[in-house]
PDB file of C-alpha atoms in Angstrom:
ATOM      1  CA  MET V   1      -0.872 126.237 -23.391  1.00 73.00           C
ATOM      2  CA  THR V   2      -4.451 126.374 -25.198  1.00 86.00           C
ATOM      3  CA  LEU V   3      -5.181 123.076 -23.376  1.00 81.00           C
ATOM      4  CA  PHE V   4      -4.274 124.247 -20.367  1.00 73.00           C
ATOM      5  CA  VAL V   5      -6.452 127.386 -20.859  1.00 83.00           C
ATOM      6  CA  THR V   6      -9.298 125.533 -22.235  1.00 90.00           C
ATOM      7  CA  ILE V   7      -9.528 123.429 -19.055  1.00 79.00           C
ATOM      8  CA  ILE V   8      -9.285 125.983 -16.767  1.00 78.00           C
ATOM      9  CA  ALA V   9     -12.143 128.318 -18.702  1.00 86.00           C
ATOM     10  CA  THR V  10     -14.350 125.134 -18.640  1.00 86.00           C
ATOM     11  CA  SER V  11     -13.082 124.269 -15.088  1.00 79.00           C
ATOM     12  CA  SER V  12     -14.117 127.879 -13.847  1.00 81.00           C
ATOM     13  CA  LEU V  13     -17.557 128.137 -15.552  1.00 86.00           C
ATOM     14  CA  GLU V  14     -18.428 124.845 -14.091  1.00 83.00           C
ATOM     15  CA  THR V  15     -17.519 126.085 -10.836  1.00 82.00           C
ATOM     16  CA  HIS V  16     -19.383 129.227 -11.426  1.00 83.00           C
ATOM     17  CA  TRP V  17     -22.400 127.825 -12.644  1.00 88.00           C
ATOM     18  CA  GLY V  18     -22.519 124.895 -10.087  1.00 87.00           C
ATOM     19  CA  ARG V  19     -21.828 127.146  -7.426  1.00 87.00           C
ATOM     20  CA  VAL V  20     -19.144 125.041  -5.800  1.00 84.00           C
ATOM     21  CA  ALA V  21     -16.637 126.197  -3.362  1.00 86.00           C
ATOM     22  CA  LEU V  22     -12.953 126.809  -4.603  1.00 81.00           C
ATOM     23  CA  ASP V  23     -11.599 124.312  -2.065  1.00 85.00           C
ATOM     24  CA  ASP V  24     -14.329 121.647  -3.182  1.00 85.00           C
ATOM     25  CA  TRP V  25     -13.086 122.136  -6.794  1.00 81.00           C
ATOM     26  CA  TRP V  26      -9.490 121.894  -6.058  1.00 83.00           C
ATOM     27  CA  ARG V  27     -10.071 118.527  -3.855  1.00 84.00           C
ATOM     28  CA  ASN V  28     -12.549 117.355  -7.094  1.00 81.00           C
ATOM     29  CA  GLU V  29      -9.422 118.184  -9.629  1.00 81.00           C
ATOM     30  CA  GLN V  30      -6.894 115.987  -7.137  1.00 83.00           C
ATOM     31  CA  LEU V  31      -9.050 113.097  -6.671  1.00 82.00           C
ATOM     32  CA  TRP V  32      -9.510 113.497 -10.303  1.00 81.00           C
ATOM     33  CA  VAL V  33      -5.922 113.536 -11.264  1.00 83.00           C
ATOM     34  CA  ILE V  34      -5.065 110.283  -8.541  1.00 82.00           C
ATOM     35  CA  SER V  35      -7.746 108.098  -9.822  1.00 81.00           C
ATOM     36  CA  THR V  36      -7.328 108.597 -13.283  1.00 82.00           C
ATOM     37  CA  ALA V  37      -3.359 107.377 -12.488  1.00 83.00           C
ATOM     38  CA  SER V  38      -4.121 104.601 -10.219  1.00 82.00           C
ATOM     39  CA  SER V  39      -7.588 102.926 -10.655  1.00 82.00           C
ATOM     40  CA  HIS V  40      -8.793 103.880 -13.962  1.00 82.00           C
ATOM     41  CA  LEU V  41      -5.616 102.795 -15.385  1.00 81.00           C
ATOM     42  CA  PHE V  42      -6.014  99.272 -13.763  1.00 81.00           C
ATOM     43  CA  ALA V  43      -9.328  99.049 -14.822  1.00 83.00           C
ATOM     44  CA  LEU V  44      -8.243 100.056 -18.462  1.00 85.00           C
ATOM     45  CA  PHE V  45      -5.302  96.851 -18.038  1.00 82.00           C
ATOM     46  CA  ARG V  46      -8.216  95.052 -16.516  1.00 83.00           C
ATOM     47  CA  GLY V  47     -10.533  95.213 -19.590  1.00 86.00           C
ATOM     48  CA  ILE V  48      -8.041  94.782 -21.966  1.00 87.00           C
ATOM     49  CA  ILE V  49      -7.221  91.413 -20.336  1.00 84.00           C
ATOM     50  CA  GLU V  50     -10.881  90.267 -20.213  1.00 86.00           C
ATOM     51  CA  VAL V  51     -11.465  91.122 -23.807  1.00 88.00           C
ATOM     52  CA  MET V  52      -8.067  90.343 -25.452  1.00 87.00           C
ATOM     53  CA  LEU V  53      -7.343  86.901 -23.587  1.00 85.00           C
ATOM     54  CA  GLY V  54     -10.825  86.164 -22.266  1.00 82.00           C
ATOM     55  CA  ILE V  55      -9.308  85.940 -19.262  1.00 78.00           C
ATOM     56  CA  LYS V  56     -11.880  86.751 -16.128  1.00 75.00           C
ATOM     57  CA  ALA V  57      -9.647  89.136 -13.810  1.00 64.00           C
ATOM     58  CA  LYS V  58      -9.823  88.529  -9.652  1.00 64.00           C
ATOM     59  CA  SER V  59     -11.703  91.244  -8.156  1.00 58.00           C
ATOM     60  CA  LEU V  60     -10.795  92.240  -4.676  1.00 51.00           C
ATOM     61  CA  GLN V  61     -13.318  91.252  -2.264  1.00 48.00           C
ATOM     62  CA  THR V  62     -14.070  93.314   0.550  1.00 47.00           C
ATOM     63  CA  CYS V  63     -15.347  91.584   4.146  1.00 44.00           C
ATOM     64  CA  ALA V  64     -17.311  92.465   6.782  1.00 48.00           C
ATOM     65  CA  GLY V  65     -15.313  91.016   9.484  1.00 47.00           C
ATOM     66  CA  SER V  66     -12.769  92.396  11.518  1.00 48.00           C
ATOM     67  CA  ASP V  67     -10.530  89.442  11.052  1.00 52.00           C
ATOM     68  CA  ARG V  68      -6.751  90.300  10.863  1.00 53.00           C
ATOM     69  CA  ASP V  69      -6.172  88.325   7.673  1.00 52.00           C
ATOM     70  CA  SER V  70      -8.766  89.862   6.116  1.00 51.00           C
ATOM     71  CA  ARG V  71      -7.591  93.325   6.848  1.00 53.00           C
ATOM     72  CA  GLU V  72      -4.386  92.667   5.712  1.00 55.00           C
ATOM     73  CA  GLN V  73      -5.413  91.090   2.287  1.00 50.00           C
ATOM     74  CA  TYR V  74      -7.706  94.424   1.939  1.00 49.00           C
ATOM     75  CA  LYS V  75      -4.587  96.467   2.620  1.00 52.00           C
ATOM     76  CA  SER V  76      -2.465  94.645   0.219  1.00 52.00           C
ATOM     77  CA  GLY V  77      -5.166  94.586  -2.816  1.00 58.00           C
ATOM     78  CA  TRP V  78      -5.615  98.230  -2.591  1.00 61.00           C
ATOM     79  CA  SER V  79      -1.893  99.079  -1.901  1.00 72.00           C
ATOM     80  CA  ILE V  80      -0.706  98.253  -5.855  1.00 77.00           C
ATOM     81  CA  LEU V  81      -3.255 101.423  -6.613  1.00 80.00           C
ATOM     82  CA  LEU V  82      -0.842 103.677  -5.180  1.00 81.00           C
ATOM     83  CA  ILE V  83       2.224 102.572  -7.373  1.00 84.00           C
ATOM     84  CA  PRO V  84       1.317 104.520 -10.304  1.00 87.00           C
ATOM     85  CA  PRO V  85       0.566 107.979  -9.193  1.00 87.00           C
ATOM     86  CA  MET V  86       3.996 107.507  -6.736  1.00 87.00           C
ATOM     87  CA  THR V  87       6.031 106.651 -10.024  1.00 88.00           C
ATOM     88  CA  ILE V  88       4.262 109.679 -11.930  1.00 89.00           C
ATOM     89  CA  LEU V  89       4.860 111.884  -8.969  1.00 89.00           C
ATOM     90  CA  ILE V  90       8.732 110.758  -8.580  1.00 89.00           C
ATOM     91  CA  LEU V  91       9.235 111.095 -12.216  1.00 90.00           C
ATOM     92  CA  ASN V  92       7.995 114.608 -12.563  1.00 91.00           C
ATOM     93  CA  ILE V  93       9.949 115.312  -9.357  1.00 90.00           C
ATOM     94  CA  ILE V  94      13.108 113.975 -11.171  1.00 89.00           C
ATOM     95  CA  GLY V  95      11.824 115.815 -14.670  1.00 87.00           C
ATOM     96  CA  VAL V  96      12.031 119.302 -12.809  1.00 89.00           C
ATOM     97  CA  VAL V  97      15.020 118.494 -10.915  1.00 89.00           C
ATOM     98  CA  SER V  98      16.781 117.802 -13.960  1.00 84.00           C
ATOM     99  CA  GLY V  99      15.410 120.003 -16.434  1.00 82.00           C
ATOM    100  CA  ILE V 100      16.509 123.086 -14.266  1.00 85.00           C
ATOM    101  CA  SER V 101      19.943 121.821 -13.648  1.00 82.00           C
ATOM    102  CA  ASN V 102      20.492 121.473 -17.219  1.00 78.00           C
ATOM    103  CA  ALA V 103      19.421 124.696 -17.916  1.00 80.00           C
ATOM    104  CA  ILE V 104      21.178 126.096 -15.384  1.00 81.00           C
ATOM    105  CA  ASN V 105      24.434 124.401 -16.570  1.00 78.00           C
ATOM    106  CA  GLY V 106      23.789 125.904 -20.017  1.00 73.00           C
ATOM    107  CA  ASN V 107      22.509 122.891 -22.093  1.00 61.00           C
ATOM    108  CA  TYR V 108      19.465 124.922 -23.000  1.00 60.00           C
ATOM    109  CA  ASP V 109      20.003 127.820 -25.547  1.00 67.00           C
ATOM    110  CA  SER V 110      17.287 129.470 -23.454  1.00 63.00           C
ATOM    111  CA  TRP V 111      14.878 128.665 -21.011  1.00 73.00           C
ATOM    112  CA  SER V 112      11.762 129.130 -23.225  1.00 75.00           C
ATOM    113  CA  PRO V 113      11.902 125.274 -24.442  1.00 73.00           C
ATOM    114  CA  LEU V 114      11.970 124.354 -20.329  1.00 81.00           C
ATOM    115  CA  PHE V 115       8.858 126.525 -19.462  1.00 83.00           C
ATOM    116  CA  GLY V 116       6.033 124.339 -20.876  1.00 82.00           C
ATOM    117  CA  LYS V 117       7.417 121.222 -19.779  1.00 84.00           C
ATOM    118  CA  VAL V 118       8.299 122.649 -16.122  1.00 87.00           C
ATOM    119  CA  LEU V 119       4.673 124.138 -16.218  1.00 87.00           C
ATOM    120  CA  PHE V 120       3.174 120.795 -16.565  1.00 86.00           C
ATOM    121  CA  ALA V 121       5.379 118.934 -14.370  1.00 89.00           C
ATOM    122  CA  ILE V 122       4.538 120.919 -11.456  1.00 90.00           C
ATOM    123  CA  TRP V 123       0.817 120.685 -12.188  1.00 86.00           C
ATOM    124  CA  VAL V 124       0.700 117.153 -12.315  1.00 88.00           C
ATOM    125  CA  ILE V 125       2.930 117.651  -8.618  1.00 89.00           C
ATOM    126  CA  ILE V 126       0.669 120.012  -7.264  1.00 89.00           C
ATOM    127  CA  HIS V 127      -2.152 117.765  -7.971  1.00 86.00           C
ATOM    128  CA  LEU V 128      -0.649 114.624  -6.813  1.00 86.00           C
ATOM    129  CA  TYR V 129       0.778 116.101  -3.255  1.00 83.00           C
ATOM    130  CA  PRO V 130      -2.180 114.563  -1.725  1.00 80.00           C
ATOM    131  CA  CYS V 131      -1.018 111.100  -2.801  1.00 76.00           C
ATOM    132  CA  LEU V 132       2.765 112.528  -1.291  1.00 72.00           C
ATOM    133  CA  GLY V 133       1.309 113.657   1.688  1.00 72.00           C
ATOM    134  CA  GLY V 134      -0.465 110.632   2.480  1.00 70.00           C
ATOM    135  CA  MET V 135       2.222 108.444   2.048  1.00 69.00           C
ATOM    136  CA  MET V 136       4.561 110.126   3.810  1.00 67.00           C
ATOM    137  CA  GLY V 137       2.227 110.793   6.551  1.00 65.00           C
ATOM    138  CA  ASN V 138       1.450 107.308   7.101  1.00 61.00           C
ATOM    139  CA  GLN V 139       5.161 106.016   7.118  1.00 59.00           C
ATOM    140  CA  ASN V 140       4.315 103.298   9.745  1.00 63.00           C
ATOM    141  CA  ARG V 141       0.916 102.373   7.526  1.00 66.00           C
ATOM    142  CA  VAL V 142       2.612 102.402   3.998  1.00 65.00           C
ATOM    143  CA  PRO V 143       3.575  99.028   2.502  1.00 71.00           C
ATOM    144  CA  THR V 144       7.330  99.188   1.745  1.00 75.00           C
ATOM    145  CA  ILE V 145       6.254  97.301  -1.579  1.00 78.00           C
ATOM    146  CA  VAL V 146       4.602 100.649  -2.786  1.00 79.00           C
ATOM    147  CA  VAL V 147       7.852 102.437  -2.305  1.00 80.00           C
ATOM    148  CA  VAL V 148       9.954 100.622  -3.581  1.00 85.00           C
ATOM    149  CA  TRP V 149       8.402  99.642  -6.963  1.00 85.00           C
ATOM    150  CA  SER V 150       7.646 103.329  -7.199  1.00 86.00           C
ATOM    151  CA  ILE V 151      11.352 103.946  -6.646  1.00 88.00           C
ATOM    152  CA  LEU V 152      12.163 100.650  -9.268  1.00 92.00           C
ATOM    153  CA  LEU V 153       9.899 101.853 -11.881  1.00 90.00           C
ATOM    154  CA  SER V 154      10.845 105.545 -11.834  1.00 89.00           C
ATOM    155  CA  SER V 155      14.493 104.224 -11.884  1.00 90.00           C
ATOM    156  CA  VAL V 156      13.788 102.369 -14.918  1.00 91.00           C
ATOM    157  CA  CYS V 157      11.806 104.900 -16.898  1.00 88.00           C
ATOM    158  CA  SER V 158      14.352 107.579 -15.812  1.00 86.00           C
ATOM    159  CA  LEU V 159      16.724 105.169 -17.047  1.00 86.00           C
ATOM    160  CA  LEU V 160      15.029 104.475 -20.735  1.00 86.00           C
ATOM    161  CA  TRP V 161      14.460 108.149 -21.197  1.00 81.00           C
ATOM    162  CA  VAL V 162      18.214 109.047 -20.951  1.00 78.00           C
ATOM    163  CA  ARG V 163      18.914 106.195 -23.283  1.00 77.00           C
ATOM    164  CA  LEU V 164      16.253 107.377 -25.929  1.00 79.00           C
ATOM    165  CA  ASN V 165      15.973 110.725 -25.316  1.00 72.00           C
ATOM    166  CA  PRO V 166      13.613 111.652 -28.218  1.00 65.00           C
ATOM    167  CA  PHE V 167      14.388 115.784 -27.982  1.00 64.00           C
ATOM    168  CA  LEU V 168      18.090 114.700 -28.652  1.00 62.00           C
ATOM    169  CA  SER V 169      18.817 114.838 -32.437  1.00 60.00           C
ATOM    170  CA  LYS V 170      20.822 112.223 -33.904  1.00 56.00           C
ATOM    171  CA  SER V 171      23.787 113.768 -35.017  1.00 58.00           C
ATOM    172  CA  ASP V 172      24.184 115.003 -31.268  1.00 54.00           C
ATOM    173  CA  GLY V 173      25.061 111.612 -29.974  1.00 53.00           C
ATOM    174  CA  PRO V 174      28.643 110.870 -29.796  1.00 54.00           C
ATOM    175  CA  VAL V 175      30.825 110.492 -32.742  1.00 54.00           C
ATOM    176  CA  LEU V 176      31.311 106.657 -33.419  1.00 52.00           C
ATOM    177  CA  GLU V 177      34.145 107.148 -35.577  1.00 55.00           C
ATOM    178  CA  ILE V 178      36.389 108.542 -33.128  1.00 56.00           C
ATOM    179  CA  CYS V 179      35.647 105.765 -30.655  1.00 54.00           C
ATOM    180  CA  GLY V 180      36.563 103.159 -32.822  1.00 55.00           C
ATOM    181  CA  LEU V 181      32.966 102.035 -34.365  1.00 55.00           C
ATOM    182  CA  ASP V 182      32.075 102.397 -37.852  1.00 55.00           C
ATOM    183  CA  CYS V 183      28.630 101.770 -38.220  1.00 56.00           C
ATOM    184  CA  ASP V 184      28.829 102.038 -42.189  1.00 52.00           C
TER     185      ASP V 184
END
């Protein structure tokens, strides 16, 4: 919570001192989250590959012509940047729904452990909402590969989280002796 308060205070002061309108500030925040989740992530991986392996990564070349092939290549080259924000968005939606359903079913002793997690997930969802709106509004122009990879990565991450749940103590799992397995 301290981190959020500090970020909000810093942003508020910058907005006030810079005389930036509230809607301009909000668009800037959303763009910052979307670009951090997409292009900055790929730039990081590209830099690591170039430094560690010495391999020069291929850049996306833009073409001034209106050739159909170059437009399709340009579109497919940039569509991969949409996969991480969509995956993060889907994971946060899954997390909010599963967290609230667990709390309703009584798996939490109180709602307080859930509050901070849901608050952060909703913060991420609200910031990535333009990405979702753009994807759903342009269904005929969205490459299917973005949707397929986002759902696939979200499913894999969700299943890994269920299997490796770090918030579940090791003694809360199934009793192996009852199942017929002896780990000693």
